[in-house]
Amino acid sequence: MGEETDTNGYYSTTDEKCRVYASLSFAVLLLGIGVPVWWYTTTVPRVALPYSGIDQLSHLETGIRTKIIVAALTRNRAEHLANDIRETFKKSDIYKLNVMHQVISKNLLLSAYTTHNHEKVAATFDLNVGDVLLLESINLKDAVMVGSKRTVFFSTEASSSKIVSVLSKWILRHDALELTRNALAEPTLYSLDEENRRRFPSSPAYDVLLTLVNPDPEELKVDWDLRMVAKGYIEPFLNEFSTISNFSVKSQWLYLLPLDVTPKMIPDSSILGRHYALPEDVLPQLVTPLEKKLASQVSLYPCINLVVYMVPCDSAPLHIYKKTGHRSRTDNNVEAFLSPRWGGVVLTNPPIEACAKSNISLPITVVPEETTIVGTFVAQLRLLLGIPDLEPIYGVTAVPLVDLKPREWEVDALLRIRTVEQLTSAKLTLQSLAQLLKEISNIVITEVVGKRIKNALRSVQESAKSLERGNLLEGFLHSKEAFTMAEAAFSDPSLLALLYFPEDQKYAVYIPLFLPAMIPVLLSFKNIQKYYFSRVSK
């Protein structure tokens, strides 16, 4: 059969059909496959996030349920004190107290005269982490005595207001918790107090760097085992806080590092006939030259610096003077100061007698006062970690520290502070990140980031549930996980992968490539339309 031709001699049916089918195939291939594949491969990968759950964090209640046991000698005394405690914390949105009271026998405390005996009686009560026991005693010298465990002993004459004050200011630290939360949530309305400015921020780990600085090794020979001090004293103390964070203790010696300030010489009646004064307001200037040489950035974690500076004889004895003009300490050989969120410095003076004979025999052998220096470092670590000095309350004493160990109720208070801090920070970080990812659509959200955000959200919720059940330790651990995951998600470098490649740039790059191929295909639609409409009309 021959091919059909029109009156002008052109091929009509077969050729036209092939051209139409070719145009259709190109259009289907380009528009049906090419464009979707291009769109899929150039779309920013974004894992679905639980935005609704993050939005609900603003309404998530994180009250800390705490069990308070009031054990008194009479029912009237126990009920009255329990009611006063409930009334004091009734409007608190941080604490949800479960106050229980009971009557104890007078014979239980008849033989309890010493602190040790009182602690043995308190050990008969079942107390968990975060619980508090208020125990009435008949053999106390003071109105209230706070034990080393989780017990507050009060005498029969102690007033309820004094006991409640101790509970609020020392044990539960209600105002400090409230300020910590509010200052993080609304920094423009609330300013951090001295305790919060001094305390190191939350971190899963810290480096503790113990440094001895000898500015003149030719004159001074320091006979001291710094590594033993780190291993024998600092590490055991920090092990008491292993639940809160991980600590890595390191030590080093630095030489030929003089002070960056010139102290003022003051004549006196000593053997040397003078001493040197270092004003309190110039102490921050000492940190700058030390920071340059300490090499404290040994890891990604915050570094707590503990520095022993051996004062050479030409600047000894060196004493720190307060703004009032008085000495900061009465110890002749040791002076110390604290730098918030950095660390502490101890200035150790050599013996005056040795410096008076320094022109006879060099070098001078100096043996630092280990007990004083270690005690100073422990006191500084307590402040830097978040255990403040106790606010004086008349008639109230605290059991002295044993073997440099913190009191259990102090660790519990620190757990509450860190829990509130980490929970508040995690919630704010998740909300800020969610808002950022909503507003900027070309930020990549990888599976890793999405998993971290989901884990952080789940940990925040689990922490709130644990605190509601009264499980402080479990609540803290979940808040620590939430804080770590939220910070890791927020600082993930993949979030910046396409931040500077917006949609308009993507179209500007790809349209010149696709447009030349698209124009013939789009124009061929006219021939396809003409072909099919002409067949329909026939």
Coordinates of N, CA, C and O in Angstrom, one line a residue, residues 237-378:
F237 N 37.2 14.8 95.8 CA 36.1 15.8 96.1 C 35.2 15.8 94.9 O 33.9 15.8 95.0
L238 N 35.7 15.9 93.7 CA 34.9 16.0 92.5 C 34.1 14.7 92.2 O 33.0 14.7 91.5
N239 N 34.6 13.6 92.7 CA 33.9 12.3 92.5 C 32.5 12.4 93.2 O 31.6 11.6 92.8
E240 N 32.4 13.2 94.2 CA 31.1 13.3 94.9 C 30.0 14.0 94.0 O 28.8 13.9 94.2
F241 N 30.5 14.6 92.9 CA 29.5 15.2 91.9 C 29.5 14.5 90.6 O 29.1 15.1 89.6
S242 N 29.9 13.2 90.6 CA 30.0 12.5 89.4 C 28.6 12.3 88.7 O 28.5 12.1 87.5
T243 N 27.5 12.3 89.5 CA 26.2 12.2 89.0 C 25.8 13.4 88.2 O 25.2 13.4 87.1
I244 N 26.3 14.6 88.6 CA 26.0 15.9 88.0 C 26.7 16.0 86.7 O 26.2 16.5 85.7
S245 N 28.0 15.7 86.7 CA 28.8 15.9 85.5 C 30.1 15.0 85.6 O 30.4 14.5 86.7
N246 N 30.8 14.9 84.5 CA 32.1 14.2 84.4 C 33.2 15.2 84.6 O 33.2 16.3 84.0
F247 N 34.2 14.9 85.4 CA 35.3 15.8 85.6 C 36.6 15.1 85.2 O 36.9 14.0 85.6
S248 N 37.4 15.8 84.5 CA 38.8 15.4 84.1 C 39.8 16.3 84.7 O 39.9 17.5 84.4
V249 N 40.6 15.8 85.7 CA 41.6 16.6 86.4 C 42.9 16.5 85.8 O 43.4 15.3 85.6
K250 N 43.6 17.6 85.5 CA 44.9 17.6 84.9 C 45.8 18.6 85.8 O 45.2 19.5 86.4
S251 N 47.1 18.4 85.7 CA 48.0 19.3 86.4 C 49.1 19.7 85.5 O 49.5 18.9 84.6
Q252 N 49.7 20.8 85.8 CA 50.9 21.3 85.0 C 51.7 22.3 85.8 O 51.2 22.9 86.8
W253 N 53.0 22.5 85.4 CA 53.8 23.5 86.0 C 54.2 24.6 84.9 O 54.4 24.2 83.8
L254 N 54.2 25.8 85.3 CA 54.6 26.9 84.4 C 55.7 27.7 85.1 O 55.6 28.0 86.3
Y255 N 56.6 28.1 84.2 CA 57.8 28.9 84.8 C 57.9 30.2 84.0 O 57.4 30.4 82.9
L256 N 58.6 31.2 84.7 CA 58.9 32.5 84.1 C 57.7 33.2 83.6 O 57.6 33.7 82.5
L257 N 56.7 33.3 84.5 CA 55.4 34.0 84.2 C 55.2 35.0 85.3 O 54.5 34.7 86.3
P258 N 55.7 36.2 85.1 CA 55.5 37.2 86.2 C 54.1 37.8 86.2 O 53.3 37.6 85.2
L259 N 53.7 38.5 87.3 CA 52.4 39.1 87.3 C 52.4 40.3 86.4 O 53.5 40.9 86.1
D260 N 51.2 40.6 85.9 CA 51.1 41.7 84.9 C 50.8 43.0 85.6 O 50.5 44.0 84.9
V261 N 50.9 43.1 86.9 CA 50.6 44.3 87.6 C 51.8 44.5 88.6 O 52.5 43.6 89.0
T262 N 52.0 45.8 89.0 CA 53.0 46.1 90.0 C 52.4 46.4 91.3 O 51.7 47.4 91.5
P263 N 52.6 45.5 92.3 CA 52.0 45.8 93.6 C 52.7 47.0 94.3 O 53.8 47.4 94.0
K264 N 51.9 47.6 95.3 CA 52.4 48.7 96.0 C 53.1 48.3 97.2 O 52.6 47.5 98.0
M265 N 54.3 48.9 97.5 CA 55.1 48.5 98.6 C 54.7 49.4 99.8 O 54.5 50.6 99.7
I266 N 54.4 48.7 101.0 CA 54.0 49.3 102.2 C 55.0 49.0 103.3 O 55.2 47.8 103.6
P267 N 55.6 50.0 103.9 CA 56.5 49.7 105.1 C 55.8 49.2 106.3 O 54.6 49.5 106.5
D268 N 56.4 48.2 107.0 CA 55.8 47.7 108.2 C 57.0 47.3 109.2 O 58.2 47.6 108.9
S269 N 56.6 46.6 110.2 CA 57.6 46.3 111.3 C 58.1 44.9 111.2 O 58.6 44.4 112.2
S270 N 58.0 44.2 110.1 CA 58.4 42.9 109.9 C 59.9 42.8 109.7 O 60.6 43.8 109.7
I271 N 60.5 41.6 109.6 CA 61.9 41.4 109.4 C 62.3 42.1 108.1 O 63.4 42.8 108.1
L272 N 61.5 42.0 107.1 CA 61.9 42.7 105.8 C 61.6 44.2 105.8 O 62.1 44.9 104.9
G273 N 60.8 44.6 106.7 CA 60.5 46.0 106.8 C 59.5 46.5 105.8 O 59.3 47.8 105.7
R274 N 58.9 45.6 105.1 CA 57.9 46.1 104.2 C 57.1 44.9 103.7 O 57.5 43.7 103.9
H275 N 55.9 45.1 103.1 CA 55.2 44.1 102.4 C 54.5 44.8 101.2 O 54.6 46.0 101.1
Y276 N 53.9 44.0 100.3 CA 53.3 44.5 99.1 C 51.8 44.3 99.1 O 51.3 43.3 99.5
A277 N 51.1 45.3 98.6 CA 49.7 45.3 98.6 C 49.2 45.2 97.2 O 49.6 45.9 96.3
L278 N 48.2 44.3 97.0 CA 47.5 44.2 95.7 C 46.1 44.5 95.9 O 45.3 43.8 96.5
P279 N 45.6 45.7 95.3 CA 44.2 46.1 95.5 C 43.3 45.1 94.9 O 43.6 44.4 93.9
E280 N 42.1 45.0 95.5 CA 41.1 44.0 95.0 C 40.6 44.3 93.6 O 40.3 43.4 92.8
D281 N 40.6 45.6 93.2 CA 40.1 45.9 91.9 C 41.0 45.6 90.7 O 40.6 45.7 89.6
V282 N 42.3 45.3 91.0 CA 43.2 44.9 89.9 C 43.4 43.4 89.8 O 44.1 43.0 88.9
L283 N 42.7 42.7 90.6 CA 42.8 41.2 90.5 C 42.4 40.6 89.2 O 43.0 39.7 88.7
P284 N 41.3 41.2 88.5 CA 41.0 40.6 87.2 C 42.1 40.8 86.2 O 42.2 40.0 85.2
Q285 N 43.0 41.7 86.4 CA 44.1 41.9 85.4 C 45.1 40.8 85.5 O 45.9 40.6 84.6
L286 N 45.1 40.1 86.6 CA 46.0 38.9 86.8 C 45.6 37.7 86.0 O 46.4 36.9 85.6
V287 N 44.3 37.6 85.7 CA 43.8 36.5 85.0 C 44.2 36.5 83.5 O 44.5 35.4 82.9
T288 N 44.3 37.7 82.9 CA 44.6 37.8 81.5 C 46.0 37.2 81.1 O 46.0 36.3 80.2
P289 N 47.1 37.5 81.8 CA 48.3 36.9 81.4 C 48.4 35.4 81.7 O 49.0 34.6 81.0
L290 N 47.7 35.0 82.8 CA 47.6 33.6 83.1 C 46.8 32.8 82.0 O 47.2 31.7 81.6
E291 N 45.7 33.4 81.6 CA 44.9 32.7 80.6 C 45.7 32.5 79.3 O 45.5 31.4 78.6
K292 N 46.6 33.4 78.9 CA 47.4 33.2 77.7 C 48.3 32.0 77.8 O 48.6 31.4 76.8
K293 N 48.8 31.7 79.0 CA 49.8 30.6 79.1 C 49.3 29.3 79.7 O 50.0 28.3 79.6
L294 N 48.1 29.3 80.2 CA 47.6 28.1 80.8 C 47.2 27.0 79.8 O 47.2 25.8 80.2
A295 N 47.0 27.3 78.6 CA 46.6 26.3 77.6 C 45.4 25.5 78.1 O 45.3 24.3 78.1
S296 N 44.4 26.3 78.6 CA 43.2 25.7 79.3 C 42.2 25.1 78.3 O 41.4 24.3 78.6
Q297 N 42.4 25.5 77.0 CA 41.4 25.0 76.0 C 41.9 23.6 75.5 O 42.3 23.4 74.4
V298 N 41.9 22.6 76.4 CA 42.4 21.3 76.1 C 41.3 20.4 75.6 O 41.5 19.3 75.1
S299 N 40.0 20.9 75.6 CA 38.9 20.1 75.0 C 37.8 21.1 74.7 O 37.9 22.3 74.9
L300 N 36.7 20.5 74.3 CA 35.5 21.3 74.0 C 34.7 21.7 75.2 O 33.8 22.5 75.1
Y301 N 35.0 21.1 76.3 CA 34.3 21.4 77.6 C 34.8 22.6 78.3 O 36.0 22.9 78.2
P302 N 34.0 23.2 79.2 CA 34.5 24.3 80.0 C 35.7 23.8 80.9 O 35.7 22.7 81.4
C303 N 36.6 24.7 81.1 CA 37.8 24.4 82.0 C 37.7 25.2 83.2 O 37.6 26.5 83.2
I304 N 37.9 24.6 84.4 CA 37.9 25.2 85.7 C 39.4 25.3 86.1 O 40.1 24.3 86.2
N305 N 39.9 26.5 86.2 CA 41.3 26.7 86.5 C 41.6 26.9 88.0 O 40.9 27.7 88.6
L306 N 42.5 26.2 88.5 CA 43.0 26.3 89.9 C 44.5 26.6 89.8 O 45.2 25.7 89.4
V307 N 44.9 27.8 90.2 CA 46.2 28.2 90.0 C 46.9 28.5 91.4 O 46.3 29.2 92.2
V308 N 48.1 28.0 91.6 CA 48.9 28.3 92.7 C 50.1 29.2 92.2 O 50.9 28.7 91.4
Y309 N 50.1 30.4 92.6 CA 51.2 31.3 92.1 C 52.2 31.6 93.3 O 51.9 32.0 94.3
M310 N 53.5 31.1 93.0 CA 54.5 31.3 94.0 C 55.1 32.7 93.9 O 55.7 33.1 92.9
V311 N 54.9 33.5 94.9 CA 55.4 34.9 94.9 C 56.9 34.9 95.1 O 57.4 34.3 96.1
P312 N 57.6 35.6 94.2 CA 59.1 35.6 94.4 C 59.4 36.6 95.6 O 58.6 37.4 96.0
C313 N 60.7 36.5 96.1 CA 61.0 37.3 97.3 C 61.0 38.8 97.0 O 60.7 39.6 97.9
D314 N 61.3 39.2 95.8 CA 61.3 40.6 95.5 C 59.9 41.2 95.5 O 59.7 42.5 95.5
S315 N 58.8 40.4 95.6 CA 57.5 40.9 95.7 C 56.8 40.4 97.0 O 55.5 40.5 97.1
A316 N 57.5 39.7 97.8 CA 56.9 39.1 99.0 C 57.2 39.9 100.3 O 58.2 40.6 100.4
P317 N 56.3 39.8 101.3 CA 55.0 39.1 101.2 C 54.0 39.9 100.5 O 53.9 41.1 100.6
L318 N 53.2 39.3 99.7 CA 52.1 39.9 98.9 C 50.8 39.6 99.5 O 50.4 38.5 99.7
H319 N 50.0 40.7 99.7 CA 48.7 40.6 100.4 C 47.6 41.3 99.5 O 47.9 42.3 98.9
I320 N 46.5 40.7 99.5 CA 45.3 41.3 98.8 C 44.6 42.2 99.8 O 44.2 41.8 100.9
Y321 N 44.3 43.4 99.3 CA 43.6 44.4 100.2 C 42.2 44.7 99.5 O 42.1 44.8 98.3
K322 N 41.2 44.7 100.4 CA 39.8 45.0 99.9 C 39.7 46.4 99.7 O 40.5 47.3 100.0
K323 N 38.5 46.8 99.1 CA 38.2 48.2 98.9 C 38.1 49.0 100.1 O 38.3 50.2 100.1
T324 N 37.8 48.3 101.2 CA 37.7 49.0 102.5 C 39.1 49.4 103.1 O 39.2 50.1 104.1
G325 N 40.2 48.8 102.5 CA 41.5 49.1 103.0 C 42.0 48.0 103.9 O 43.1 48.1 104.5
H326 N 41.3 46.9 104.2 CA 41.7 45.9 105.1 C 42.1 44.7 104.3 O 41.8 44.4 103.1
R327 N 43.0 43.9 105.0 CA 43.4 42.6 104.4 C 42.3 41.7 104.1 O 41.3 41.6 104.9
S328 N 42.4 40.9 103.0 CA 41.3 39.9 102.7 C 41.4 38.7 103.6 O 40.4 38.1 103.9
R329 N 42.6 38.3 104.1 CA 42.8 37.2 104.9 C 43.7 37.5 106.0 O 44.5 38.4 105.9
T330 N 43.7 36.6 107.0 CA 44.7 36.8 108.1 C 45.9 35.9 108.0 O 46.8 36.0 108.8
D331 N 45.8 34.9 107.1 CA 47.0 34.0 106.9 C 48.1 34.8 106.3 O 48.0 35.5 105.3
N332 N 49.3 34.6 106.8 CA 50.5 35.4 106.4 C 51.0 34.9 105.1 O 51.7 35.6 104.4
N333 N 50.8 33.6 104.8 CA 51.5 33.0 103.6 C 50.6 32.8 102.4 O 51.1 32.5 101.3
V334 N 49.3 32.8 102.6 CA 48.3 32.4 101.5 C 47.3 33.5 101.3 O 46.7 33.9 102.3
E335 N 47.2 33.9 100.1 CA 46.1 34.9 99.7 C 45.4 34.2 98.5 O 46.0 33.5 97.7
A336 N 44.1 34.5 98.4 CA 43.3 33.9 97.3 C 42.3 34.8 96.8 O 41.8 35.6 97.5
F337 N 41.9 34.6 95.5 CA 40.7 35.3 95.0 C 40.1 34.4 93.9 O 40.7 33.4 93.4
L338 N 38.8 34.7 93.6 CA 38.0 33.9 92.7 C 37.6 34.7 91.5 O 37.3 35.9 91.6
S339 N 37.7 34.1 90.3 CA 37.3 34.7 89.1 C 36.0 34.0 88.6 O 36.1 32.8 88.3
P340 N 34.9 34.6 88.5 CA 33.6 33.9 88.1 C 33.7 33.2 86.8 O 34.3 33.7 85.8
R341 N 33.3 32.0 86.8 CA 33.2 31.1 85.5 C 34.6 31.0 84.9 O 34.7 30.7 83.7
W342 N 35.6 31.1 85.7 CA 37.0 30.9 85.2 C 37.8 30.0 86.1 O 38.3 29.0 85.7
G343 N 37.8 30.4 87.4 CA 38.5 29.5 88.4 C 39.0 30.4 89.6 O 38.5 31.4 89.9
G344 N 40.0 29.8 90.3 CA 40.5 30.5 91.5 C 42.0 30.5 91.4 O 42.7 29.7 90.8
V345 N 42.6 31.5 92.1 CA 44.0 31.7 92.2 C 44.4 31.8 93.6 O 43.8 32.6 94.4
V346 N 45.5 31.1 94.0 CA 46.0 31.2 95.4 C 47.4 31.7 95.3 O 48.3 31.2 94.5
L347 N 47.7 32.8 96.0 CA 49.0 33.4 96.0 C 49.8 32.9 97.2 O 49.3 33.1 98.4
T348 N 50.9 32.2 97.0 CA 51.6 31.6 98.1 C 52.9 32.4 98.3 O 53.8 32.5 97.4
N349 N 53.1 33.0 99.5 CA 54.3 33.7 99.8 C 55.3 32.8 100.4 O 55.0 31.9 101.2
P350 N 56.6 33.0 100.1 CA 57.7 32.2 100.7 C 57.9 32.7 102.2 O 57.4 33.8 102.5
P351 N 58.5 31.9 103.0 CA 58.7 32.3 104.4 C 59.6 33.6 104.4 O 60.5 33.8 103.7
I352 N 59.2 34.5 105.3 CA 59.9 35.8 105.4 C 61.3 35.6 105.8 O 62.2 36.3 105.3
E353 N 61.6 34.6 106.7 CA 63.0 34.4 107.1 C 63.8 33.9 105.9 O 65.0 34.3 105.8
A354 N 63.3 33.1 105.0 CA 64.0 32.7 103.9 C 64.4 33.8 102.9 O 65.5 33.9 102.4
C355 N 63.4 34.7 102.7 CA 63.6 35.9 101.9 C 64.6 36.8 102.5 O 65.4 37.5 101.8
A356 N 64.7 36.9 103.8 CA 65.6 37.8 104.5 C 67.0 37.3 104.3 O 68.0 38.1 104.3
K357 N 67.2 36.0 104.0 CA 68.5 35.4 103.8 C 68.8 35.1 102.3 O 69.7 34.3 102.0
S358 N 67.9 35.6 101.5 CA 68.0 35.2 100.1 C 69.3 35.6 99.4 O 69.7 34.9 98.4
N359 N 70.0 36.6 99.9 CA 71.2 36.9 99.3 C 72.4 36.0 99.7 O 73.5 36.2 99.3
I360 N 72.1 35.1 100.6 CA 73.2 34.2 101.1 C 73.2 32.9 100.3 O 74.2 32.4 99.8
S361 N 72.0 32.2 100.2 CA 71.9 30.9 99.5 C 70.7 30.9 98.6 O 69.6 31.2 99.0
L362 N 71.0 30.6 97.4 CA 70.0 30.4 96.3 C 70.1 29.0 95.7 O 71.2 28.5 95.6
P363 N 69.1 28.4 95.3 CA 67.7 28.8 95.4 C 67.1 28.5 96.8 O 67.6 27.7 97.5
I364 N 65.9 29.2 97.1 CA 65.2 29.0 98.3 C 64.2 27.9 98.1 O 63.5 27.9 97.1
T365 N 64.3 26.9 99.0 CA 63.3 25.8 98.9 C 62.0 26.2 99.7 O 62.1 26.6 100.8
V366 N 60.9 26.1 98.9 CA 59.6 26.5 99.5 C 58.7 25.3 99.5 O 58.6 24.6 98.5
V367 N 58.1 25.0 100.7 CA 57.2 23.9 100.8 C 55.8 24.5 101.0 O 55.5 25.1 102.1
P368 N 54.9 24.5 100.0 CA 53.6 25.2 100.1 C 52.8 24.5 101.3 O 52.9 23.4 101.6
E369 N 51.9 25.4 101.9 CA 51.0 24.9 102.9 C 49.9 24.1 102.3 O 48.9 24.7 101.9
E370 N 50.1 22.8 102.2 CA 49.2 22.0 101.4 C 47.8 22.0 101.9 O 46.8 22.1 101.2
T371 N 47.6 21.9 103.2 CA 46.3 21.8 103.8 C 45.5 23.1 103.5 O 44.3 23.1 103.2
T372 N 46.2 24.3 103.7 CA 45.5 25.5 103.4 C 45.2 25.7 102.0 O 44.1 26.2 101.6
I373 N 46.1 25.4 101.1 CA 45.8 25.5 99.7 C 44.7 24.6 99.2 O 43.8 25.0 98.4
V374 N 44.8 23.3 99.6 CA 43.7 22.4 99.2 C 42.4 22.8 99.7 O 41.3 22.8 99.0
G375 N 42.3 23.3 101.0 CA 41.1 23.8 101.5 C 40.5 25.0 100.8 O 39.3 25.1 100.6
T376 N 41.4 25.9 100.4 CA 41.0 27.0 99.6 C 40.5 26.6 98.2 O 39.4 27.1 97.8
F377 N 41.1 25.7 97.6 CA 40.7 25.2 96.3 C 39.3 24.5 96.4 O 38.4 24.7 95.5
V378 N 39.1 23.7 97.4 CA 37.8 23.1 97.6 C 36.7 24.1 97.8 O 35.6 24.0 97.3

